[in-house]
Amino acid sequence: MMHRHTLAALPKLELHLHLEGAAPPAFIRERAKRNHVDLSGVFDDQGQYRWQGFSSFLSVYDAVCTALKTPQDFHDLTLAVLENSASHGVIYTECFLSPDFCGGGDLSAWCDHLAAIDAAAQTAQAQSGIVMRAIVTCIRHNGPEQARRIAICAQETAGQFVTGFGMAGDEAQFRPKDFIWSFDAAREAGLGLTAHAGEWADPDAIRATLQDLRVSRIGHGVRAIEDPAVLETLAETGVVLEICPGSNIALGLYAKLPDHPVAKLRDAGVKVTVSTDDPPFFGTSMTQEYSGLAQCFGWGRDEFADIARIALDAAFIDAPARAVLQNRLEEACPTLT
Ligand code: ADE
Ligand code: ZN
């Protein structure tokens, strides 16, 4: 069994992290005070986020985001999140950024917020070596019309830093086909595509997402385990799942880690990666996720190196930057890459 400090030091690539969802509660409390935002009801007695079940999680999440007002708030948040990730061995992270929370989908407000986030990412890279890329993300329950505005924000800012387009939010609202316009626009802008699917909804949602939105990655996708045909499609096409075991357990999809399908998905030939989703909400970290997988499924160096390689291949990043990360992985696991 690998020790926790060894697991913490393993180089990791995280493909599924919501920037606002990674905000430490103390940071949000301080910004709420500074920005005169009332967040009563959001915190429990220990000062942690208070929520119960998925819809309560989503509404607390929205409330938390109201504390973040200015580009400076997003700058400081980004720096704090990246420094924390780096302390868990993360060398590359893709963060979901939602223009909805950065000026409501207005392009010029989005550009101001994005510039601040990009500047913080540069600082973090200089300080800790961590590389960040941004996935502009529409929020499903805000509807297809708003998603178009978000896709335009993505299109207009696609480049070195913004390399992907995604969709999060409540899977029970709308259908994947309602978002075809937005995903087509993002694809035309050269962005990598991912969408949350098969977290709450059944495997048909994964099928529809692949067909209608033509994504190369699926956020969660764990319910693929319930449908052998979907499993086969994922294995054959090499679509990558961004799996967040701690998130799924905290939200009640599975009672405990031994019940989680991540190892079975991997054994079925599906490309799986590991991420934290919204770590302070779910009481997790990348080290914690690795430690759980090591304990529960006996994963060690080989499995984690394999996962890192899958994530590197699936990353929304250009060839030169991918090669730099590849070198960092090779330095850490010389026999495996
Ligand atoms: N937004 C942040 N975390 C999410 C999750 N786990 N599912 C859907 N939308 C989200
Ligand atoms: Zn997510």
Short mmCIF file of C-alpha atoms and ligand atoms in Angstrom, two decimals:
data_model
loop_
_atom_site.label_atom_id
_atom_site.label_comp_id
_atom_site.label_asym_id
_atom_site.label_seq_id
_atom_site.Cartn_x
_atom_site.Cartn_y
_atom_site.Cartn_z
CA MET A 1 0.00 0.00 0.00
CA MET A 2 1.35 3.41 -0.94
CA HIS A 3 1.68 5.91 1.90
CA ARG A 4 -0.30 9.10 1.90
CA HIS A 5 2.75 11.32 1.45
CA THR A 6 3.85 9.21 -1.54
CA LEU A 7 0.35 9.50 -3.00
CA ALA A 8 0.35 13.26 -2.38
CA ALA A 9 3.63 13.60 -4.29
CA LEU A 10 2.52 11.60 -7.37
CA PRO A 11 2.14 13.91 -10.37
CA LYS A 12 -1.55 14.32 -11.17
CA LEU A 13 -3.64 15.79 -13.97
CA GLU A 14 -7.12 16.95 -13.04
CA LEU A 15 -9.63 17.44 -15.84
CA HIS A 16 -12.81 18.15 -13.87
CA LEU A 17 -12.72 21.00 -11.37
CA HIS A 18 -15.27 23.81 -11.06
CA LEU A 19 -13.40 26.98 -10.14
CA GLU A 20 -16.15 28.39 -7.90
CA GLY A 21 -16.86 24.91 -6.56
CA ALA A 22 -13.26 24.76 -5.37
CA ALA A 23 -13.57 27.95 -3.31
CA PRO A 24 -12.61 27.40 0.33
CA PRO A 25 -15.48 28.38 2.68
CA ALA A 26 -13.22 30.85 4.54
CA PHE A 27 -12.43 32.62 1.25
CA ILE A 28 -16.14 32.91 0.40
CA ARG A 29 -16.99 34.17 3.92
CA GLU A 30 -14.36 36.88 3.60
CA ARG A 31 -15.52 37.99 0.13
CA ALA A 32 -19.17 37.98 1.20
CA LYS A 33 -18.27 40.38 4.00
CA ARG A 34 -16.16 42.56 1.73
CA ASN A 35 -18.83 42.66 -1.00
CA HIS A 36 -21.76 43.06 1.44
CA VAL A 37 -23.45 39.83 0.40
CA ASP A 38 -25.68 38.04 2.90
CA LEU A 39 -24.78 34.36 2.97
CA SER A 40 -26.66 33.32 6.09
CA GLY A 41 -27.77 29.70 5.82
CA VAL A 42 -24.88 28.76 3.55
CA PHE A 43 -22.49 27.66 6.33
CA ASP A 44 -22.86 25.11 9.11
CA ASP A 45 -21.57 25.47 12.69
CA GLN A 46 -18.11 24.30 11.63
CA GLY A 47 -18.00 26.94 8.90
CA GLN A 48 -18.35 24.37 6.11
CA TYR A 49 -20.88 24.61 3.28
CA ARG A 50 -24.28 23.36 4.40
CA TRP A 51 -26.31 21.38 1.85
CA GLN A 52 -28.17 18.11 1.60
CA GLY A 53 -28.79 16.35 -1.70
CA PHE A 54 -28.19 17.50 -5.26
CA SER A 55 -30.75 20.30 -5.63
CA SER A 56 -29.72 21.82 -2.30
CA PHE A 57 -26.07 21.52 -3.40
CA LEU A 58 -26.86 23.42 -6.62
CA SER A 59 -28.68 26.21 -4.80
CA VAL A 60 -25.96 26.60 -2.16
CA TYR A 61 -23.45 26.62 -5.04
CA ASP A 62 -25.35 29.49 -6.71
CA ALA A 63 -25.49 31.38 -3.40
CA VAL A 64 -21.74 30.92 -2.84
CA CYS A 65 -21.08 32.39 -6.28
CA THR A 66 -22.94 35.62 -5.40
CA ALA A 67 -20.05 36.43 -3.02
CA LEU A 68 -17.70 36.62 -6.02
CA LYS A 69 -18.22 39.99 -7.68
CA THR A 70 -15.13 41.48 -9.22
CA PRO A 71 -12.37 40.28 -11.55
CA GLN A 72 -10.08 40.67 -8.52
CA ASP A 73 -12.22 38.18 -6.57
CA PHE A 74 -11.79 35.66 -9.39
CA HIS A 75 -8.07 36.41 -9.60
CA ASP A 76 -7.56 35.74 -5.90
CA LEU A 77 -9.79 32.66 -5.99
CA THR A 78 -7.85 31.20 -8.93
CA LEU A 79 -4.52 31.71 -7.19
CA ALA A 80 -5.79 30.08 -3.97
CA VAL A 81 -7.30 27.12 -5.85
CA LEU A 82 -4.21 26.50 -7.98
CA GLU A 83 -1.79 26.71 -5.05
CA ASN A 84 -3.92 24.19 -3.19
CA SER A 85 -4.05 21.86 -6.20
CA ALA A 86 -0.27 22.11 -6.61
CA SER A 87 0.14 21.08 -2.96
CA HIS A 88 -1.61 17.82 -3.88
CA GLY A 89 0.78 17.06 -6.72
CA VAL A 90 -1.42 18.44 -9.50
CA ILE A 91 0.79 19.51 -12.41
CA TYR A 92 -2.07 20.25 -14.82
CA THR A 93 -5.64 21.29 -14.18
CA GLU A 94 -8.58 22.18 -16.36
CA CYS A 95 -11.03 24.44 -14.60
CA PHE A 96 -14.65 24.91 -15.55
CA LEU A 97 -15.32 28.66 -15.71
CA SER A 98 -18.87 29.90 -15.99
CA PRO A 99 -19.49 33.32 -17.55
CA ASP A 100 -22.88 33.11 -15.82
CA PHE A 101 -21.04 33.93 -12.57
CA CYS A 102 -18.70 36.45 -14.26
CA GLY A 103 -21.10 39.15 -15.43
CA GLY A 104 -24.07 36.96 -16.33
CA GLY A 105 -22.96 36.11 -19.87
CA ASP A 106 -22.11 39.66 -20.96
CA LEU A 107 -19.08 39.37 -23.26
CA SER A 108 -17.18 42.42 -22.10
CA ALA A 109 -17.62 41.55 -18.40
CA TRP A 110 -16.52 38.02 -19.22
CA CYS A 111 -13.34 39.29 -20.91
CA ASP A 112 -12.45 41.34 -17.80
CA HIS A 113 -12.96 38.39 -15.48
CA LEU A 114 -11.11 36.01 -17.77
CA ALA A 115 -8.08 38.33 -17.99
CA ALA A 116 -7.87 38.35 -14.19
CA ILE A 117 -8.14 34.55 -14.01
CA ASP A 118 -5.51 34.14 -16.72
CA ALA A 119 -3.14 36.49 -14.87
CA ALA A 120 -3.55 34.45 -11.67
CA ALA A 121 -2.90 31.24 -13.62
CA GLN A 122 0.36 32.72 -14.93
CA THR A 123 1.40 33.67 -11.39
CA ALA A 124 0.58 30.19 -10.06
CA GLN A 125 2.53 28.58 -12.90
CA ALA A 126 5.56 30.75 -12.15
CA GLN A 127 5.32 29.95 -8.41
CA SER A 128 4.43 26.25 -8.41
CA GLY A 129 4.78 24.99 -11.96
CA ILE A 130 1.08 24.09 -12.16
CA VAL A 131 -0.40 24.57 -15.64
CA MET A 132 -4.04 25.58 -16.01
CA ARG A 133 -6.40 25.66 -18.95
CA ALA A 134 -9.99 26.91 -18.96
CA ILE A 135 -13.18 25.18 -20.06
CA VAL A 136 -15.91 27.77 -20.58
CA THR A 137 -19.00 26.11 -19.18
CA CYS A 138 -22.69 26.68 -19.69
CA ILE A 139 -25.11 25.75 -16.94
CA ARG A 140 -27.78 23.42 -18.18
CA HIS A 141 -30.62 24.56 -15.94
CA ASN A 142 -30.13 28.14 -17.12
CA GLY A 143 -31.44 26.96 -20.49
CA PRO A 144 -30.36 26.84 -24.15
CA GLU A 145 -30.74 30.59 -24.80
CA GLN A 146 -28.31 31.46 -22.03
CA ALA A 147 -26.04 28.61 -23.21
CA ARG A 148 -25.78 30.38 -26.59
CA ARG A 149 -24.49 33.52 -24.86
CA ILE A 150 -21.96 31.39 -22.99
CA ALA A 151 -20.90 29.67 -26.22
CA ILE A 152 -20.33 33.09 -27.78
CA CYS A 153 -18.17 34.04 -24.78
CA ALA A 154 -16.21 30.81 -25.39
CA GLN A 155 -15.90 31.42 -29.12
CA GLU A 156 -14.71 34.99 -28.66
CA THR A 157 -12.05 34.08 -26.10
CA ALA A 158 -10.86 30.72 -27.46
CA GLY A 159 -7.08 30.55 -27.60
CA GLN A 160 -4.03 29.68 -25.55
CA PHE A 161 -5.87 29.71 -22.22
CA VAL A 162 -9.50 28.93 -23.09
CA THR A 163 -9.24 25.56 -24.78
CA GLY A 164 -12.55 23.87 -24.00
CA PHE A 165 -16.31 24.23 -23.78
CA GLY A 166 -18.47 22.29 -21.36
CA MET A 167 -21.85 21.94 -19.72
CA ALA A 168 -22.64 21.42 -16.03
CA GLY A 169 -25.82 21.85 -14.00
CA ASP A 170 -29.02 19.92 -13.49
CA GLU A 171 -29.23 16.99 -15.89
CA ALA A 172 -32.96 16.67 -15.30
CA GLN A 173 -33.53 19.95 -17.17
CA PHE A 174 -33.64 20.07 -20.97
CA ARG A 175 -32.16 17.53 -23.39
CA PRO A 176 -28.69 17.38 -24.93
CA LYS A 177 -30.15 18.27 -28.35
CA ASP A 178 -31.31 21.63 -26.97
CA PHE A 179 -27.64 22.61 -26.76
CA ILE A 180 -26.50 21.53 -30.24
CA TRP A 181 -26.11 25.12 -31.44
CA SER A 182 -23.77 25.99 -28.56
CA PHE A 183 -21.61 22.89 -28.91
CA ASP A 184 -21.40 23.33 -32.70
CA ALA A 185 -20.28 26.93 -32.22
CA ALA A 186 -17.64 25.88 -29.72
CA ARG A 187 -16.40 23.06 -31.98
CA GLU A 188 -16.09 25.51 -34.88
CA ALA A 189 -13.97 27.72 -32.63
CA GLY A 190 -11.56 24.80 -32.20
CA LEU A 191 -12.48 24.08 -28.58
CA GLY A 192 -12.39 20.66 -26.94
CA LEU A 193 -15.80 19.49 -25.77
CA THR A 194 -17.09 17.86 -22.60
CA ALA A 195 -20.51 17.64 -20.93
CA HIS A 196 -21.78 16.36 -17.60
CA ALA A 197 -23.94 13.31 -18.34
CA GLY A 198 -24.86 10.01 -16.72
CA GLU A 199 -24.29 11.42 -13.25
CA TRP A 200 -27.99 11.68 -12.32
CA ALA A 201 -29.62 10.67 -15.58
CA ASP A 202 -29.58 7.10 -16.92
CA PRO A 203 -27.20 5.75 -19.59
CA ASP A 204 -29.48 6.98 -22.40
CA ALA A 205 -28.37 10.48 -21.43
CA ILE A 206 -24.79 9.48 -22.21
CA ARG A 207 -25.87 8.05 -25.56
CA ALA A 208 -27.76 11.25 -26.44
CA THR A 209 -24.90 13.47 -25.29
CA LEU A 210 -22.40 11.61 -27.48
CA GLN A 211 -24.71 11.65 -30.47
CA ASP A 212 -25.99 15.23 -30.27
CA LEU A 213 -23.07 17.12 -28.74
CA ARG A 214 -20.20 15.01 -30.12
CA VAL A 215 -18.02 15.45 -27.06
CA SER A 216 -14.69 13.67 -26.59
CA ARG A 217 -15.15 13.54 -22.81
CA ILE A 218 -18.04 13.04 -20.43
CA GLY A 219 -18.25 14.57 -16.96
CA HIS A 220 -18.97 11.68 -14.57
CA GLY A 221 -20.69 9.22 -16.94
CA VAL A 222 -20.62 6.65 -14.15
CA ARG A 223 -24.12 5.36 -14.93
CA ALA A 224 -22.69 3.86 -18.14
CA ILE A 225 -22.04 0.85 -15.91
CA GLU A 226 -25.79 0.10 -16.09
CA ASP A 227 -25.83 -0.41 -19.87
CA PRO A 228 -23.44 -2.83 -21.61
CA ALA A 229 -24.07 -1.22 -25.01
CA VAL A 230 -23.06 2.22 -23.71
CA LEU A 231 -20.02 0.68 -22.05
CA GLU A 232 -19.04 -0.85 -25.35
CA THR A 233 -19.49 2.45 -27.20
CA LEU A 234 -17.28 4.24 -24.67
CA ALA A 235 -14.59 1.55 -24.85
CA GLU A 236 -14.64 1.45 -28.66
CA THR A 237 -14.66 5.19 -29.29
CA GLY A 238 -12.17 6.00 -26.51
CA VAL A 239 -14.40 8.68 -25.02
CA VAL A 240 -12.88 9.64 -21.68
CA LEU A 241 -14.81 9.76 -18.41
CA GLU A 242 -13.96 12.46 -15.89
CA ILE A 243 -14.76 10.48 -12.77
CA CYS A 244 -15.12 12.15 -9.38
CA PRO A 245 -15.66 9.35 -6.85
CA GLY A 246 -15.78 11.56 -3.73
CA SER A 247 -18.36 13.84 -5.38
CA ASN A 248 -20.58 10.89 -6.33
CA ILE A 249 -20.47 9.53 -2.80
CA ALA A 250 -21.04 12.90 -1.10
CA LEU A 251 -24.04 13.53 -3.36
CA GLY A 252 -25.45 10.08 -2.58
CA LEU A 253 -25.13 8.31 -5.95
CA TYR A 254 -23.25 5.52 -4.20
CA ALA A 255 -23.20 4.75 -0.49
CA LYS A 256 -19.46 4.12 -0.23
CA LEU A 257 -16.34 3.80 -2.37
CA PRO A 258 -16.50 -0.03 -2.70
CA ASP A 259 -19.91 0.47 -4.38
CA HIS A 260 -18.49 2.97 -6.90
CA PRO A 261 -18.12 1.64 -10.48
CA VAL A 262 -14.78 3.35 -11.28
CA ALA A 263 -12.75 0.10 -11.15
CA LYS A 264 -15.37 -1.84 -13.12
CA LEU A 265 -15.47 0.88 -15.79
CA ARG A 266 -11.71 0.66 -16.10
CA ASP A 267 -11.81 -3.13 -16.29
CA ALA A 268 -14.41 -2.83 -19.07
CA GLY A 269 -11.85 -0.93 -21.14
CA VAL A 270 -13.31 2.54 -20.61
CA LYS A 271 -10.81 5.38 -20.35
CA VAL A 272 -11.23 6.77 -16.85
CA THR A 273 -9.59 9.74 -15.17
CA VAL A 274 -9.92 10.98 -11.58
CA SER A 275 -10.94 14.45 -10.38
CA THR A 276 -12.48 16.21 -7.36
CA ASP A 277 -15.34 18.26 -8.94
CA ASP A 278 -16.01 20.69 -6.03
CA PRO A 279 -13.56 19.61 -3.31
CA PRO A 280 -14.57 21.73 -0.27
CA PHE A 281 -18.24 20.90 -0.83
CA PHE A 282 -17.44 17.19 -0.80
CA GLY A 283 -14.62 17.17 1.77
CA THR A 284 -12.12 15.85 -0.72
CA SER A 285 -8.79 16.56 -2.46
CA MET A 286 -6.78 14.81 -5.14
CA THR A 287 -4.64 13.14 -2.47
CA GLN A 288 -7.80 11.97 -0.73
CA GLU A 289 -9.21 10.54 -3.98
CA TYR A 290 -5.95 8.69 -4.73
CA SER A 291 -5.75 7.42 -1.19
CA GLY A 292 -9.31 6.04 -1.34
CA LEU A 293 -8.64 4.30 -4.67
CA ALA A 294 -5.38 2.83 -3.36
CA GLN A 295 -7.08 1.49 -0.24
CA CYS A 296 -10.30 0.31 -1.80
CA PHE A 297 -9.17 -1.07 -5.16
CA GLY A 298 -5.47 -1.66 -4.49
CA TRP A 299 -4.39 0.88 -7.08
CA GLY A 300 -0.69 1.75 -7.06
CA ARG A 301 1.97 3.38 -9.20
CA ASP A 302 1.03 1.53 -12.39
CA GLU A 303 -2.66 2.40 -12.22
CA PHE A 304 -2.02 6.04 -11.29
CA ALA A 305 0.58 6.43 -14.06
CA ASP A 306 -1.94 4.96 -16.51
CA ILE A 307 -4.63 7.38 -15.32
CA ALA A 308 -2.24 10.32 -15.68
CA ARG A 309 -1.37 9.26 -19.22
CA ILE A 310 -5.05 8.96 -20.17
CA ALA A 311 -5.69 12.42 -18.75
CA LEU A 312 -2.71 13.84 -20.63
CA ASP A 313 -3.97 12.40 -23.93
CA ALA A 314 -7.48 13.71 -23.27
CA ALA A 315 -6.36 17.16 -22.11
CA PHE A 316 -7.53 20.19 -24.09
CA ILE A 317 -4.03 21.52 -24.69
CA ASP A 318 -1.78 22.14 -27.66
CA ALA A 319 1.07 19.81 -28.63
CA PRO A 320 4.02 21.82 -27.23
CA ALA A 321 2.40 22.23 -23.80
CA ARG A 322 1.40 18.55 -23.82
CA ALA A 323 5.01 17.58 -24.52
CA VAL A 324 6.23 19.61 -21.53
CA LEU A 325 3.77 17.81 -19.26
CA GLN A 326 4.74 14.47 -20.79
CA ASN A 327 8.34 15.17 -19.79
CA ARG A 328 7.31 15.94 -16.24
CA LEU A 329 5.42 12.63 -16.07
CA GLU A 330 8.37 10.74 -17.51
CA GLU A 331 10.70 12.24 -14.93
CA ALA A 332 8.41 10.99 -12.19
CA CYS A 333 7.62 7.54 -13.62
CA PRO A 334 10.52 6.73 -15.97
CA THR A 335 9.56 3.11 -16.60
CA LEU A 336 5.90 3.72 -17.23
CA THR A 337 5.57 6.46 -19.82
N1 ADE B 1 -21.78 21.95 -10.96
C1 ADE B 1 -20.83 21.80 -10.05
N2 ADE B 1 -20.71 20.50 -9.68
C2 ADE B 1 -21.64 19.82 -10.39
C3 ADE B 1 -22.02 18.46 -10.47
N3 ADE B 1 -21.43 17.51 -9.74
N4 ADE B 1 -23.01 18.13 -11.31
C4 ADE B 1 -23.61 19.07 -12.04
N5 ADE B 1 -23.30 20.34 -12.01
C5 ADE B 1 -22.32 20.73 -11.19
ZN ZN B 2 -18.79 18.70 -12.27
#
